[in-house]
Short mmCIF file of N, CA and C in Angstrom, two decimals:
data_model
loop_
_atom_site.label_atom_id
_atom_site.label_comp_id
_atom_site.label_asym_id
_atom_site.label_seq_id
_atom_site.Cartn_x
_atom_site.Cartn_y
_atom_site.Cartn_z
N MET A 1 71.39 97.95 91.61
CA MET A 1 72.87 98.16 91.89
C MET A 1 73.54 99.54 92.32
N GLN A 2 74.63 99.60 92.83
CA GLN A 2 75.21 101.03 93.06
C GLN A 2 76.13 101.36 92.37
N ILE A 3 76.12 102.02 91.84
CA ILE A 3 77.59 102.16 90.81
C ILE A 3 78.02 103.22 91.60
N THR A 4 79.77 103.56 91.69
CA THR A 4 80.83 104.12 92.09
C THR A 4 81.38 104.72 91.05
N VAL A 5 81.44 105.72 90.78
CA VAL A 5 82.84 106.03 89.86
C VAL A 5 83.53 107.36 90.29
N SER A 6 83.98 107.26 90.35
CA SER A 6 86.16 107.32 90.65
C SER A 6 86.86 108.26 89.01
N GLY A 7 87.51 109.05 89.73
CA GLY A 7 88.60 109.38 88.98
C GLY A 7 89.97 109.66 89.17
N HIS A 8 90.71 109.08 88.48
CA HIS A 8 92.58 108.93 88.92
C HIS A 8 93.06 109.99 88.23
N HIS A 9 93.73 111.20 88.57
CA HIS A 9 94.26 112.09 87.26
C HIS A 9 93.22 112.62 86.16
N VAL A 10 91.84 112.15 86.27
CA VAL A 10 91.14 112.92 85.96
C VAL A 10 89.53 113.25 86.23
N GLU A 11 88.55 114.38 85.84
CA GLU A 11 87.92 114.41 86.21
C GLU A 11 86.24 114.06 85.96
N VAL A 12 85.81 112.97 87.09
CA VAL A 12 84.42 112.61 86.43
C VAL A 12 83.91 114.14 85.96
N THR A 13 83.28 113.85 84.53
CA THR A 13 82.26 114.75 84.57
C THR A 13 80.59 114.01 84.57
N GLU A 14 79.87 115.08 84.70
CA GLU A 14 78.28 114.14 84.18
C GLU A 14 78.17 113.64 82.98
N PRO A 15 78.31 113.88 81.61
CA PRO A 15 78.23 113.21 80.78
C PRO A 15 78.84 111.89 81.32
N LEU A 16 80.77 111.38 81.59
CA LEU A 16 80.85 110.57 81.86
C LEU A 16 80.22 110.03 82.44
N ARG A 17 79.92 109.43 83.70
CA ARG A 17 79.17 109.10 84.48
C ARG A 17 77.79 108.70 84.18
N ASP A 18 76.99 109.28 82.70
CA ASP A 18 75.89 108.53 82.93
C ASP A 18 76.82 107.83 82.15
N TYR A 19 77.77 107.49 80.56
CA TYR A 19 77.70 107.11 80.41
C TYR A 19 78.26 105.42 80.77
N VAL A 20 78.33 105.83 81.91
CA VAL A 20 79.53 104.48 82.94
C VAL A 20 78.65 104.11 83.56
N ASN A 21 77.63 104.12 83.74
CA ASN A 21 75.74 104.03 84.76
C ASN A 21 74.83 103.27 83.52
N ASN A 22 75.28 104.42 82.26
CA ASN A 22 74.21 103.18 81.17
C ASN A 22 74.53 101.54 80.74
N LYS A 23 76.19 102.37 80.31
CA LYS A 23 76.42 101.02 80.47
C LYS A 23 76.49 99.86 80.97
N LEU A 24 76.99 99.89 82.54
CA LEU A 24 77.45 98.74 83.38
C LEU A 24 75.55 98.16 83.83
N ALA A 25 74.77 99.44 83.43
CA ALA A 25 73.25 98.66 83.80
C ALA A 25 72.72 97.68 82.94
N LYS A 26 73.30 97.58 81.81
CA LYS A 26 73.38 96.54 80.72
C LYS A 26 74.31 95.09 80.79
N LEU A 27 74.09 95.47 82.25
CA LEU A 27 74.96 94.60 82.49
C LEU A 27 73.98 93.98 83.37
N GLN A 28 72.89 94.07 84.00
CA GLN A 28 72.02 93.57 84.70
C GLN A 28 71.25 92.02 83.54
N ARG A 29 71.16 92.94 82.51
CA ARG A 29 69.70 91.97 81.98
C ARG A 29 70.44 90.35 82.15
N HIS A 30 71.64 89.89 81.96
CA HIS A 30 72.16 89.21 81.81
C HIS A 30 72.58 88.22 83.31
N PHE A 31 71.89 88.96 84.80
CA PHE A 31 72.28 88.37 86.28
C PHE A 31 71.71 89.17 87.00
N ASP A 32 70.48 89.05 87.62
CA ASP A 32 69.69 89.87 88.56
C ASP A 32 70.98 89.87 89.63
N ASN A 33 71.71 89.53 89.89
CA ASN A 33 72.37 89.39 91.24
C ASN A 33 73.47 90.42 91.52
N ILE A 34 73.97 91.55 90.93
CA ILE A 34 75.13 92.09 90.81
C ILE A 34 74.63 93.45 92.37
N THR A 35 75.75 93.25 93.49
CA THR A 35 75.56 94.22 94.46
C THR A 35 76.23 95.76 93.33
N ASN A 36 77.39 95.51 93.56
CA ASN A 36 77.66 97.27 93.69
C ASN A 36 78.64 96.96 92.29
N ALA A 37 79.60 98.12 91.76
CA ALA A 37 80.43 98.23 91.22
C ALA A 37 80.76 99.16 91.41
N ASP A 38 82.75 99.08 91.53
CA ASP A 38 83.58 99.97 91.35
C ASP A 38 84.42 100.45 90.05
N VAL A 39 84.13 101.15 89.58
CA VAL A 39 84.77 101.72 88.22
C VAL A 39 85.64 102.95 89.05
N THR A 40 86.99 102.93 88.56
CA THR A 40 88.27 103.70 88.51
C THR A 40 88.21 104.31 86.58
N LEU A 41 87.93 105.79 86.57
CA LEU A 41 88.91 105.84 84.94
C LEU A 41 90.14 106.75 85.06
N THR A 42 91.16 106.66 84.73
CA THR A 42 92.73 106.74 84.89
C THR A 42 93.14 108.13 84.03
N VAL A 43 93.95 107.66 84.09
CA VAL A 43 94.46 108.97 82.71
C VAL A 43 95.27 109.29 82.69
N ASP A 44 96.75 108.26 82.66
CA ASP A 44 98.02 108.03 82.54
C ASP A 44 98.83 109.05 81.31
N LYS A 45 99.21 110.38 80.83
CA LYS A 45 100.27 110.67 79.36
C LYS A 45 98.43 111.26 78.65
N LEU A 46 99.17 109.27 77.24
CA LEU A 46 97.97 109.32 76.13
C LEU A 46 96.78 108.20 76.81
N ILE A 47 97.30 107.72 77.75
CA ILE A 47 96.86 106.51 77.84
C ILE A 47 95.31 106.62 78.65
N GLN A 48 93.92 106.25 78.26
CA GLN A 48 93.14 106.37 78.85
C GLN A 48 92.76 104.90 79.18
N LYS A 49 92.38 105.39 80.43
CA LYS A 49 92.55 104.01 81.96
C LYS A 49 90.97 103.55 82.17
N ALA A 50 90.37 102.68 82.22
CA ALA A 50 89.08 102.43 82.97
C ALA A 50 88.89 100.80 83.32
N GLU A 51 88.88 101.10 84.82
CA GLU A 51 88.93 99.43 85.72
C GLU A 51 87.67 99.50 86.60
N ALA A 52 87.33 97.71 86.45
CA ALA A 52 85.88 98.03 87.31
C ALA A 52 86.34 96.98 88.52
N ASN A 53 85.80 96.99 89.50
CA ASN A 53 85.71 96.08 90.23
C ASN A 53 83.99 94.98 90.42
N VAL A 54 83.35 94.53 89.88
CA VAL A 54 81.93 94.35 90.20
C VAL A 54 81.44 93.28 91.85
N HIS A 55 80.84 93.38 92.59
CA HIS A 55 80.40 92.30 93.30
C HIS A 55 79.15 91.70 92.58
N VAL A 56 78.68 90.44 92.92
CA VAL A 56 77.88 89.95 92.38
C VAL A 56 77.80 88.62 93.78
N ALA A 57 76.96 87.36 93.90
CA ALA A 57 76.57 86.50 94.75
C ALA A 57 77.85 85.97 94.25
N GLY A 58 78.17 85.16 95.12
CA GLY A 58 79.63 84.32 94.72
C GLY A 58 81.15 85.07 94.17
N ALA A 59 80.46 85.96 94.10
CA ALA A 59 82.11 86.00 93.45
C ALA A 59 82.35 87.86 93.01
N ASP A 60 83.50 87.97 92.74
CA ASP A 60 84.08 89.42 92.37
C ASP A 60 84.41 89.52 90.70
N LEU A 61 83.80 89.73 89.82
CA LEU A 61 84.95 90.13 88.61
C LEU A 61 85.64 91.91 88.63
N PHE A 62 86.25 91.97 87.68
CA PHE A 62 87.74 92.05 87.87
C PHE A 62 87.54 92.71 86.00
N ALA A 63 88.03 93.74 85.28
CA ALA A 63 88.14 94.04 84.41
C ALA A 63 88.45 95.74 83.89
N THR A 64 90.12 95.63 83.04
CA THR A 64 90.34 96.55 82.93
C THR A 64 90.75 96.55 81.83
N CYS A 65 90.74 97.99 80.61
CA CYS A 65 90.66 97.80 79.55
C CYS A 65 92.08 100.08 79.61
N GLU A 66 92.86 99.62 78.62
CA GLU A 66 93.24 100.73 77.60
C GLU A 66 93.15 101.20 76.44
N SER A 67 92.85 102.28 76.34
CA SER A 67 92.76 102.84 74.74
C SER A 67 93.26 104.13 74.68
N ASP A 68 93.20 105.28 73.33
CA ASP A 68 93.57 106.23 73.90
C ASP A 68 92.04 107.13 73.94
N ASP A 69 90.99 106.68 73.84
CA ASP A 69 89.28 107.02 74.07
C ASP A 69 89.10 106.46 75.07
N MET A 70 88.66 107.14 76.08
CA MET A 70 88.26 106.77 77.15
C MET A 70 86.69 106.37 77.12
N TYR A 71 86.02 106.55 75.95
CA TYR A 71 84.70 106.00 75.88
C TYR A 71 84.98 104.45 75.42
N ALA A 72 85.74 104.76 74.20
CA ALA A 72 86.15 103.49 73.79
C ALA A 72 86.93 102.36 75.16
N ALA A 73 87.63 103.01 75.99
CA ALA A 73 88.47 102.14 77.05
C ALA A 73 86.77 101.50 78.27
N ILE A 74 86.21 102.24 78.29
CA ILE A 74 85.04 102.05 78.72
C ILE A 74 84.24 100.71 78.06
N ASP A 75 83.78 101.10 76.80
CA ASP A 75 82.56 99.69 76.22
C ASP A 75 84.20 98.68 75.78
N SER A 76 84.85 99.03 75.92
CA SER A 76 86.10 97.65 76.05
C SER A 76 85.63 96.55 77.68
N MET A 77 85.39 97.81 78.48
CA MET A 77 85.81 97.40 80.31
C MET A 77 84.38 96.49 79.94
N THR A 78 82.93 96.83 79.27
CA THR A 78 81.78 96.05 79.61
C THR A 78 81.27 95.09 79.62
N ASP A 79 82.74 95.30 78.03
CA ASP A 79 82.08 93.20 77.18
C ASP A 79 82.84 92.79 77.62
N LYS A 80 84.37 93.09 78.25
CA LYS A 80 85.10 92.01 79.55
C LYS A 80 84.11 91.30 80.24
N LEU A 81 83.15 92.61 81.33
CA LEU A 81 82.81 91.77 82.07
C LEU A 81 81.61 91.55 81.99
N ASP A 82 80.58 91.70 81.05
CA ASP A 82 79.53 90.71 80.24
C ASP A 82 80.26 89.77 80.42
N ARG A 83 80.87 89.30 78.98
CA ARG A 83 81.44 88.05 79.18
C ARG A 83 81.58 87.15 80.33
N GLN A 84 82.61 87.59 81.15
CA GLN A 84 82.21 87.16 82.80
C GLN A 84 81.41 87.10 83.41
N LEU A 85 80.57 88.19 83.27
CA LEU A 85 79.07 87.45 83.96
C LEU A 85 78.31 86.35 83.54
N ILE A 86 78.42 86.56 82.22
CA ILE A 86 77.57 85.40 81.66
C ILE A 86 78.79 84.09 81.59
N LYS A 87 79.41 83.32 81.62
CA LYS A 87 80.17 82.70 82.60
C LYS A 87 79.99 82.32 83.80
N HIS A 88 80.20 83.40 84.52
CA HIS A 88 79.56 82.89 85.87
C HIS A 88 78.16 82.72 86.10
N LYS A 89 77.79 83.15 85.03
CA LYS A 89 76.15 83.05 85.63
C LYS A 89 75.66 81.06 85.51
N GLU A 90 76.70 81.24 84.03
CA GLU A 90 76.30 79.72 83.37
C GLU A 90 76.96 78.07 84.21
N LYS A 91 78.00 78.78 85.31
CA LYS A 91 78.25 78.24 86.17
C LYS A 91 78.00 78.16 87.38
N VAL A 92 77.36 78.86 87.83
CA VAL A 92 76.20 78.75 88.92
C VAL A 92 75.30 77.67 88.88
N LEU A 93 74.00 78.35 87.63
CA LEU A 93 72.95 77.24 86.70
C LEU A 93 73.81 75.95 86.80
N GLY A 94 74.89 75.49 86.60
CA GLY A 94 75.65 73.83 85.84
C GLY A 94 75.57 73.52 87.29
N ARG A 95 75.12 74.16 88.28
CA ARG A 95 75.86 73.55 89.99
C ARG A 95 74.44 72.53 90.78
#
């Protein structure tokens, strides 16, 4: 899986990039057909925002989350993507 991490009004440091890569790597345990993921980290005043667009076979999954802490926003975003991925997998296997 290819992961692209970009920042908007925030510098994406190496620890932040590693954290995103580790969290999104856990998504592959549920579904193997993930091709790539585009993650955008944004800071608006005091609000930290994480957005991700994950491309899988047959669908594009999108999740966004806002928090006071960037790491908490990334955690919530990956939880949302995890639930969407499981639902997509059940839908594909049910056909």
